[in-house]
Short mmCIF file of C-alpha atoms in Angstrom, two decimals:
data_model
loop_
_atom_site.label_atom_id
_atom_site.label_comp_id
_atom_site.label_asym_id
_atom_site.label_seq_id
_atom_site.Cartn_x
_atom_site.Cartn_y
_atom_site.Cartn_z
CA UNK P 158 45.66 -49.40 -117.24
CA UNK P 159 41.98 -48.19 -117.33
CA UNK P 160 41.19 -44.66 -118.61
CA UNK P 161 40.58 -41.98 -116.03
CA UNK P 162 36.94 -41.32 -115.13
CA UNK P 163 35.23 -38.36 -116.85
CA UNK P 164 35.27 -35.11 -115.04
CA UNK P 165 32.07 -34.40 -113.08
CA UNK P 166 30.17 -31.36 -114.17
CA UNK P 167 29.96 -28.67 -111.61
CA UNK P 168 26.48 -27.62 -110.49
CA UNK P 169 27.41 -24.01 -111.12
CA UNK P 170 28.35 -24.65 -114.77
CA UNK P 171 26.51 -22.20 -117.09
CA UNK P 172 24.76 -23.69 -120.14
CA UNK P 173 24.27 -21.72 -123.36
CA UNK P 174 20.50 -21.99 -123.99
CA UNK P 175 20.72 -20.19 -127.33
CA UNK P 176 22.85 -23.01 -128.73
CA UNK P 177 20.03 -25.57 -128.28
CA UNK P 178 17.82 -25.56 -131.43
CA UNK P 179 14.08 -25.07 -130.92
CA UNK P 180 11.57 -27.60 -132.13
CA UNK P 181 8.88 -26.72 -134.64
CA UNK P 182 6.23 -26.63 -131.94
CA UNK P 183 8.28 -24.25 -129.82
CA UNK P 184 8.84 -21.94 -132.78
CA UNK P 185 5.11 -21.89 -133.54
CA UNK P 186 4.34 -21.09 -129.91
CA UNK P 187 6.70 -18.14 -130.01
CA UNK P 188 5.24 -16.98 -133.34
CA UNK P 189 1.68 -17.20 -132.00
CA UNK P 190 2.51 -14.63 -129.32
CA UNK P 191 4.62 -12.39 -131.55
CA UNK P 192 3.36 -8.92 -132.58
CA UNK P 193 3.92 -9.76 -136.25
CA UNK P 194 1.46 -12.67 -136.15
CA UNK P 195 -1.06 -10.87 -133.97
CA UNK P 196 -1.05 -7.93 -136.41
CA UNK P 197 -2.67 -9.78 -139.36
CA UNK P 198 -2.77 -13.54 -138.65
CA UNK P 199 -1.48 -14.07 -142.20
CA UNK P 200 -0.73 -17.76 -141.71
CA UNK P 201 -2.72 -20.20 -139.64
CA UNK P 202 -0.93 -21.06 -136.41
CA UNK P 203 -2.18 -24.14 -134.51
CA UNK P 204 -1.15 -22.54 -131.21
CA UNK P 205 -3.05 -19.32 -131.85
CA UNK P 206 -6.51 -19.37 -130.28
CA UNK P 207 -7.98 -16.96 -132.84
CA UNK P 208 -6.63 -18.95 -135.80
CA UNK P 209 -8.07 -22.19 -134.44
CA UNK P 210 -11.53 -20.66 -134.05
CA UNK P 211 -11.70 -18.70 -137.32
CA UNK P 212 -9.92 -21.21 -139.59
CA UNK P 213 -11.49 -24.49 -138.56
CA UNK P 214 -12.04 -25.85 -142.09
CA UNK P 215 -10.84 -29.46 -141.97
CA UNK P 216 -13.00 -32.24 -140.56
CA UNK P 217 -11.76 -35.08 -138.44
CA UNK P 218 -11.99 -38.56 -139.95
CA UNK P 219 -10.95 -41.63 -138.04
CA UNK P 220 -8.70 -43.94 -140.00
CA UNK P 221 -9.31 -47.62 -139.41
CA UNK P 222 -6.44 -49.96 -138.83
CA UNK P 223 -5.87 -53.14 -140.82
CA UNK P 224 -7.35 -55.24 -138.01
CA UNK P 225 -10.46 -53.06 -137.86
CA UNK P 226 -10.93 -53.27 -141.64
CA UNK P 227 -10.74 -57.05 -141.47
CA UNK P 228 -13.70 -57.09 -139.07
CA UNK P 229 -15.96 -54.96 -141.30
CA UNK P 230 -19.01 -56.81 -142.68
CA UNK P 231 -18.84 -57.38 -146.43
CA UNK P 232 -21.51 -58.18 -148.97
CA UNK P 233 -22.00 -61.85 -149.79
CA UNK P 234 -24.45 -61.61 -152.71
CA UNK P 235 -25.99 -59.14 -155.14
CA UNK P 236 -28.24 -56.64 -153.43
CA UNK P 237 -26.84 -57.27 -149.96
CA UNK P 238 -25.03 -53.95 -149.50
CA UNK P 239 -25.78 -50.99 -151.78
CA UNK P 240 -24.65 -47.38 -151.86
CA UNK P 241 -26.66 -44.42 -153.15
CA UNK P 242 -25.98 -40.82 -154.04
CA UNK P 243 -27.71 -38.10 -156.02
CA UNK P 244 -26.19 -36.09 -158.86
CA UNK P 245 -28.01 -32.75 -158.83
CA UNK P 246 -27.85 -30.68 -162.01
CA UNK P 247 -30.51 -28.05 -161.32
CA UNK P 248 -33.10 -26.24 -163.38
CA UNK P 249 -30.70 -24.68 -165.90
CA UNK P 250 -29.08 -28.00 -166.88
CA UNK P 251 -32.20 -30.17 -167.10
CA UNK P 252 -32.52 -32.83 -169.78
CA UNK P 253 -34.89 -33.02 -172.71
CA UNK P 254 -37.39 -34.88 -170.52
CA UNK P 255 -37.10 -32.27 -167.74
CA UNK P 256 -34.67 -34.44 -165.74
CA UNK P 257 -32.87 -32.42 -163.09
CA UNK P 258 -31.27 -35.08 -160.90
CA UNK P 259 -29.78 -38.56 -161.29
CA UNK P 260 -29.71 -41.33 -158.68
CA UNK P 261 -26.49 -43.39 -158.84
CA UNK P 262 -26.62 -46.84 -157.23
CA UNK P 263 -23.61 -49.11 -156.55
CA UNK P 264 -23.60 -52.71 -155.33
CA UNK P 265 -20.48 -53.41 -153.25
CA UNK P 266 -20.53 -57.17 -153.88
CA UNK P 267 -20.40 -57.15 -157.68
CA UNK P 268 -19.51 -53.49 -158.31
CA UNK P 269 -22.55 -53.14 -160.58
CA UNK P 270 -23.37 -49.47 -161.18
CA UNK P 271 -26.60 -48.01 -162.53
CA UNK P 272 -27.91 -44.49 -163.04
CA UNK P 273 -31.53 -43.37 -162.86
CA UNK P 274 -32.30 -39.87 -164.23
CA UNK P 275 -35.13 -38.23 -162.29
CA UNK P 276 -37.27 -35.14 -162.73
CA UNK P 277 -36.95 -34.53 -158.97
CA UNK P 278 -35.34 -36.30 -156.05
CA UNK P 279 -38.55 -37.31 -154.30
CA UNK P 280 -39.18 -40.30 -152.06
CA UNK P 281 -41.51 -42.02 -154.56
CA UNK P 282 -39.00 -41.86 -157.41
CA UNK P 283 -36.23 -43.14 -155.13
CA UNK P 284 -38.43 -46.07 -154.07
CA UNK P 285 -39.08 -46.93 -157.71
CA UNK P 286 -35.41 -46.81 -158.73
CA UNK P 287 -34.00 -48.59 -155.65
CA UNK P 288 -36.53 -51.38 -156.09
CA UNK P 289 -35.59 -51.67 -159.75
CA UNK P 290 -31.90 -51.96 -158.86
CA UNK P 291 -32.28 -54.56 -156.13
CA UNK P 292 -34.84 -56.53 -158.08
CA UNK P 293 -38.24 -58.00 -157.39
CA UNK P 294 -36.76 -60.62 -155.06
CA UNK P 295 -34.44 -59.07 -152.51
CA UNK P 296 -31.86 -61.31 -150.78
CA UNK P 297 -33.73 -63.50 -148.31
CA UNK P 298 -30.81 -64.70 -146.19
CA UNK P 299 -29.37 -61.24 -145.57
CA UNK P 300 -30.79 -57.79 -144.96
CA UNK P 301 -30.34 -55.13 -147.63
CA UNK P 302 -28.14 -52.35 -146.20
CA UNK P 303 -28.42 -48.97 -147.95
CA UNK P 304 -25.48 -46.62 -147.38
CA UNK P 305 -26.05 -43.01 -148.40
CA UNK P 306 -25.79 -39.46 -147.18
CA UNK P 307 -28.37 -37.98 -144.83
CA UNK P 308 -30.83 -37.10 -147.61
CA UNK P 309 -34.31 -37.65 -146.24
CA UNK P 310 -35.66 -39.03 -149.52
CA UNK P 311 -33.06 -41.83 -149.57
CA UNK P 312 -33.36 -42.90 -145.95
CA UNK P 313 -37.16 -42.76 -146.11
CA UNK P 314 -37.21 -44.82 -149.30
CA UNK P 315 -34.99 -47.48 -147.73
CA UNK P 316 -37.22 -47.69 -144.65
CA UNK P 317 -40.37 -47.89 -146.78
CA UNK P 318 -38.91 -50.84 -148.72
CA UNK P 319 -38.02 -52.62 -145.50
CA UNK P 320 -34.27 -52.18 -145.98
CA UNK P 321 -31.76 -51.03 -143.38
CA UNK P 322 -30.67 -47.41 -143.96
CA UNK P 323 -27.10 -46.48 -143.03
CA UNK P 324 -26.81 -42.69 -143.44
CA UNK P 325 -23.52 -40.89 -143.06
CA UNK P 326 -22.57 -37.68 -141.31
CA UNK P 327 -24.37 -34.57 -142.61
CA UNK P 328 -22.37 -32.44 -145.06
CA UNK P 329 -19.43 -34.86 -144.97
CA UNK P 330 -18.59 -36.50 -148.31
CA UNK P 331 -15.73 -38.51 -146.78
CA UNK P 332 -18.17 -40.67 -144.83
CA UNK P 333 -19.11 -42.47 -148.07
CA UNK P 334 -15.87 -42.25 -150.09
CA UNK P 335 -16.49 -45.35 -152.22
CA UNK P 336 -19.70 -43.91 -153.64
CA UNK P 337 -18.20 -40.45 -154.03
CA UNK P 338 -15.38 -41.91 -156.13
CA UNK P 339 -17.84 -43.98 -158.18
CA UNK P 340 -19.90 -40.86 -158.92
CA UNK P 341 -16.80 -38.96 -159.97
CA UNK P 342 -15.78 -41.76 -162.34
CA UNK P 343 -19.31 -41.92 -163.74
CA UNK P 344 -19.27 -38.20 -164.46
CA UNK P 345 -15.91 -38.44 -166.23
CA UNK P 346 -17.00 -41.39 -168.38
CA UNK P 347 -20.27 -39.66 -169.23
CA UNK P 348 -18.51 -36.51 -170.36
CA UNK P 349 -16.22 -38.47 -172.68
CA UNK P 350 -19.00 -40.57 -174.21
CA UNK P 351 -21.26 -37.52 -174.53
CA UNK P 352 -18.56 -35.56 -176.33
CA UNK P 353 -17.63 -38.41 -178.69
CA UNK P 354 -21.28 -38.99 -179.63
CA UNK P 355 -21.75 -35.32 -180.48
CA UNK P 356 -24.84 -35.00 -178.29
CA UNK P 357 -26.01 -31.64 -177.02
CA UNK P 358 -26.41 -31.20 -173.29
CA UNK P 359 -30.13 -32.02 -173.13
CA UNK P 360 -29.33 -35.65 -174.01
CA UNK P 361 -27.27 -36.20 -170.84
CA UNK P 362 -29.83 -38.73 -169.43
CA UNK P 363 -29.08 -41.02 -172.38
CA UNK P 364 -25.32 -40.61 -171.90
CA UNK P 365 -25.31 -41.29 -168.17
CA UNK P 366 -27.45 -44.42 -168.62
CA UNK P 367 -25.06 -45.71 -171.29
CA UNK P 368 -21.92 -44.94 -169.25
CA UNK P 369 -23.16 -46.70 -166.11
CA UNK P 370 -24.14 -49.90 -167.95
CA UNK P 371 -20.99 -49.88 -170.10
CA UNK P 372 -18.83 -49.72 -166.99
CA UNK P 373 -20.79 -52.57 -165.40
CA UNK P 374 -20.39 -54.93 -168.36
CA UNK P 375 -16.69 -54.24 -168.98
CA UNK P 376 -14.99 -53.60 -165.61
CA UNK P 377 -13.86 -56.60 -163.48
CA UNK P 378 -15.69 -57.31 -160.24
CA UNK P 379 -13.95 -55.90 -157.14
CA UNK P 380 -12.40 -58.29 -154.65
CA UNK P 381 -11.52 -57.67 -151.00
CA UNK P 382 -8.72 -59.24 -148.98
CA UNK P 383 -10.94 -60.18 -146.04
CA UNK P 384 -13.62 -61.90 -148.12
CA UNK P 385 -14.29 -65.58 -147.70
CA UNK P 386 -13.03 -68.09 -150.23
CA UNK P 387 -16.59 -68.80 -151.32
CA UNK P 388 -17.25 -65.13 -152.04
CA UNK P 389 -13.94 -64.71 -153.89
CA UNK P 390 -14.83 -67.66 -156.11
CA UNK P 391 -18.07 -65.89 -157.15
CA UNK P 392 -16.12 -62.77 -158.21
CA UNK P 393 -12.79 -64.05 -159.52
CA UNK P 394 -12.32 -63.62 -163.28
CA UNK P 395 -15.79 -62.13 -163.82
CA UNK P 396 -17.06 -58.75 -164.87
CA UNK P 397 -19.37 -56.78 -162.63
CA UNK P 398 -22.38 -57.83 -164.68
CA UNK P 399 -21.39 -61.49 -164.52
CA UNK P 400 -20.86 -61.35 -160.76
CA UNK P 401 -24.30 -59.78 -160.32
CA UNK P 402 -25.99 -62.46 -162.44
CA UNK P 403 -24.32 -65.60 -161.13
CA UNK P 404 -21.73 -65.83 -163.92
CA UNK P 405 -24.10 -65.25 -166.87
CA UNK P 406 -22.28 -63.38 -169.64
CA UNK P 407 -23.52 -60.13 -171.15
CA UNK P 408 -24.73 -60.85 -174.70
CA UNK P 409 -25.67 -57.37 -175.84
CA UNK P 410 -24.28 -55.58 -178.88
CA UNK P 411 -21.29 -53.45 -177.87
CA UNK P 412 -21.38 -50.24 -179.86
CA UNK P 413 -20.19 -46.75 -178.91
CA UNK P 414 -22.75 -44.18 -177.86
CA UNK P 415 -24.14 -42.16 -180.77
CA UNK P 416 -22.88 -44.48 -183.52
CA UNK P 417 -25.05 -44.97 -186.60
CA UNK P 418 -27.27 -48.06 -186.66
CA UNK P 419 -30.43 -49.13 -188.51
CA UNK P 420 -33.47 -50.44 -186.69
CA UNK P 421 -36.90 -51.84 -187.55
CA UNK P 422 -39.63 -49.39 -186.45
CA UNK P 423 -42.96 -50.49 -185.04
CA UNK P 424 -44.92 -48.92 -187.89
CA UNK P 425 -43.10 -50.90 -190.59
CA UNK P 426 -46.33 -52.60 -191.76
CA UNK P 427 -47.89 -49.22 -192.59
CA UNK P 428 -45.08 -48.30 -194.99
CA UNK P 429 -45.52 -48.63 -198.75
CA UNK P 430 -44.76 -52.01 -200.25
CA UNK P 431 -41.36 -51.10 -201.68
CA UNK P 432 -40.16 -48.73 -198.97
CA UNK P 433 -37.14 -49.85 -196.88
CA UNK P 434 -38.04 -51.40 -193.56
CA UNK P 435 -35.06 -50.19 -191.48
CA UNK P 436 -34.70 -46.58 -190.38
CA UNK P 437 -31.44 -44.87 -189.36
CA UNK P 438 -30.86 -44.36 -185.66
CA UNK P 439 -28.22 -43.58 -183.06
CA UNK P 440 -27.13 -46.30 -180.65
CA UNK P 441 -28.10 -45.34 -177.10
CA UNK P 442 -27.30 -48.41 -174.99
CA UNK P 443 -29.20 -51.30 -173.46
CA UNK P 444 -32.34 -51.78 -171.38
CA UNK P 445 -31.43 -53.27 -168.01
CA UNK P 446 -34.39 -54.83 -166.25
CA UNK P 447 -34.94 -55.26 -162.52
CA UNK P 448 -32.10 -56.95 -160.72
CA UNK P 449 -29.46 -55.89 -163.29
CA UNK P 450 -30.64 -58.34 -165.97
CA UNK P 451 -30.34 -57.90 -169.72
CA UNK P 452 -32.92 -59.59 -171.96
CA UNK P 453 -31.76 -58.63 -175.43
CA UNK P 454 -33.45 -55.21 -175.71
CA UNK P 455 -31.31 -52.35 -177.04
CA UNK P 456 -31.97 -48.61 -177.00
CA UNK P 457 -31.89 -46.48 -180.15
CA UNK P 458 -32.59 -42.81 -180.83
CA UNK P 459 -34.40 -42.12 -184.10
CA UNK P 460 -32.00 -40.15 -186.27
CA UNK P 461 -34.66 -38.12 -188.09
CA UNK P 462 -36.35 -37.20 -184.80
CA UNK P 463 -33.02 -36.02 -183.35
CA UNK P 464 -32.16 -34.14 -186.53
CA UNK P 465 -35.43 -32.21 -186.53
CA UNK P 466 -35.79 -32.29 -182.71
CA UNK P 467 -39.29 -33.65 -182.81
CA UNK P 468 -41.30 -34.00 -179.65
CA UNK P 469 -40.02 -36.94 -177.60
CA UNK P 470 -36.81 -37.27 -179.62
CA UNK P 471 -34.78 -37.92 -176.44
CA UNK P 472 -36.87 -40.96 -175.49
CA UNK P 473 -34.95 -44.07 -176.66
CA UNK P 474 -36.75 -46.66 -178.76
CA UNK P 475 -36.56 -50.25 -177.50
CA UNK P 476 -35.38 -52.61 -180.23
CA UNK P 477 -34.56 -56.31 -180.06
CA UNK P 478 -31.16 -57.51 -181.21
CA UNK P 479 -32.71 -59.34 -184.18
CA UNK P 480 -34.21 -56.08 -185.43
CA UNK P 481 -30.99 -54.08 -185.30
CA UNK P 482 -28.40 -53.68 -188.08
CA UNK P 483 -24.91 -52.49 -187.16
CA UNK P 484 -22.76 -51.19 -190.07
CA UNK P 485 -19.25 -52.55 -190.41
CA UNK P 486 -17.64 -49.12 -190.09
CA UNK P 487 -18.27 -46.74 -187.21
CA UNK P 488 -19.96 -43.47 -188.06
CA UNK P 489 -20.96 -40.67 -185.68
CA UNK P 490 -23.32 -38.34 -187.60
CA UNK P 491 -23.82 -35.81 -184.79
CA UNK P 492 -20.13 -35.60 -183.97
CA UNK P 493 -19.29 -35.21 -187.66
CA UNK P 494 -21.83 -32.39 -188.02
CA UNK P 495 -20.36 -30.56 -185.00
CA UNK P 496 -16.87 -30.97 -186.43
CA UNK P 497 -17.96 -29.45 -189.74
CA UNK P 498 -19.65 -26.63 -187.85
CA UNK P 499 -16.42 -25.90 -186.02
CA UNK P 500 -14.33 -25.98 -189.20
CA UNK P 501 -16.73 -23.82 -191.20
CA UNK P 502 -17.41 -21.49 -188.24
CA UNK P 503 -21.11 -21.72 -188.95
CA UNK P 504 -23.85 -20.88 -186.49
CA UNK P 505 -25.67 -24.21 -186.28
CA UNK P 506 -24.73 -27.78 -187.11
CA UNK P 507 -26.66 -29.10 -190.11
CA UNK P 508 -27.38 -32.83 -190.06
CA UNK P 509 -27.79 -34.52 -193.46
CA UNK P 510 -30.67 -36.86 -194.17
CA UNK P 511 -29.82 -40.58 -194.17
CA UNK P 512 -31.70 -43.01 -196.36
CA UNK P 513 -33.22 -46.10 -194.80
CA UNK P 514 -32.14 -49.68 -195.56
CA UNK P 515 -34.22 -52.67 -196.68
CA UNK P 516 -34.84 -54.97 -193.72
CA UNK P 517 -37.18 -57.73 -194.90
CA UNK P 518 -36.87 -59.49 -198.29
CA UNK P 519 -40.60 -60.25 -198.30
CA UNK P 520 -41.97 -56.80 -197.53
CA UNK P 521 -45.65 -56.32 -196.91
CA UNK P 522 -47.65 -56.21 -200.12
CA UNK P 523 -50.39 -53.98 -198.80
CA UNK P 524 -50.56 -50.72 -200.73
CA UNK P 525 -51.93 -47.82 -198.71
CA UNK P 526 -55.04 -46.20 -200.07
CA UNK P 527 -54.61 -42.90 -201.79
CA UNK P 528 -56.24 -40.04 -199.96
CA UNK P 529 -58.08 -37.79 -202.40
CA UNK P 530 -57.67 -34.13 -201.63
CA UNK P 531 -60.35 -31.57 -202.35
CA UNK P 532 -59.29 -29.13 -205.06
CA UNK P 533 -61.85 -26.40 -204.34
CA UNK P 534 -64.67 -25.70 -201.96
CA UNK P 535 -68.21 -24.80 -203.15
CA UNK P 536 -68.90 -21.33 -201.84
CA UNK P 537 -71.38 -18.60 -202.69
CA UNK P 538 -68.69 -16.50 -204.34
CA UNK P 539 -67.72 -19.40 -206.68
CA UNK P 540 -71.40 -20.01 -207.62
CA UNK P 541 -71.88 -16.33 -208.45
CA UNK P 542 -68.64 -16.21 -210.44
CA UNK P 543 -68.88 -19.52 -212.35
CA UNK P 544 -72.58 -20.26 -212.25
CA UNK P 545 -74.46 -23.47 -211.55
CA UNK P 546 -73.18 -26.80 -212.85
CA UNK P 547 -75.51 -28.15 -215.53
CA UNK P 548 -77.20 -31.45 -214.73
CA UNK P 549 -76.34 -31.31 -211.05
CA UNK P 550 -78.69 -30.48 -208.24
CA UNK P 551 -77.48 -27.92 -205.80
CA UNK P 552 -77.94 -28.27 -202.09
CA UNK P 553 -77.89 -24.52 -201.68
CA UNK P 554 -81.19 -22.63 -202.00
CA UNK P 555 -81.43 -18.92 -202.64
CA UNK P 556 -84.31 -16.66 -201.81
CA UNK P 557 -84.83 -14.07 -204.53
CA UNK P 558 -86.84 -11.97 -202.17
#
């Protein structure tokens, strides 16, 4: 026997509206019109007209779907697509060479990152550094695309070089998030290396150069899911430096920033015959030529110049690998001096002198000539006091009248 049909609701049945729970939107609408909210507007209400106008802080960013990301153009070779951004430090935090800004450049194909300290962020300096990063021979099959913010010096430099500028939205860092994250990582790595080396703040150009190259030669090349098989084969199992140079390995000496090394100075032939030929220095990184190429030249800071803060002490000396001696044990003289300063609570860190090392077994046999110094000058007072030297003609004549 089937169950009886349900009773039909009468049209005059009264419903209890208070028993139905309100949604979040309905509660916010009621709160927006309440006297409590209109008294102080303590919390932002999306349904309050005054809150929407006065508290519009967030910016809208469209999020691409997976299908849209798959259609984005990707770099196929080094120099194809590059990203730029400036790190501005200002007048109070300038380097020893009066550097106030730093141009960070990232290649999306290989992930190679370089930093270029600048005295000012002008168009001419940006042209010089962008050209150095891309190289003398830009990609011929593809156009170089330069993604950056809306800085006029960057877009103008890209146009002057014949590249395609792709500026973002003004005052919107989220338009170029890949470069923003790369700059943040570069800053963090630079702070760590700078602290471990014991450098003072004016040597930040040396630290940021070292950190950018060190990341390029150690980090693996990035890969993207929508890349072609040919492009993935160029990046798989390679570092960023290797991907940028067609698989060529980085053969530079890998030493921490600020570690003690000994190098052969240029003026070694002018030293005395039995003086050591290698001077102490602080390892400062590698010289990367145009197109992200390394040709065996390392950078060293002269230890004595840094210790006495001579003029130009922050300018690294270029030394070939064959003229560089790396001790077996790591030593950080500047960091050790700062540690002793902190322990002793002294005012200034005192750096000890470090003796040089012999470099060549067959040192130059030329002995420098001895410069004879004058003991006394012939003056009128000395002639009156000591008289004329017997047997020697005087070039001074006196008039008795």
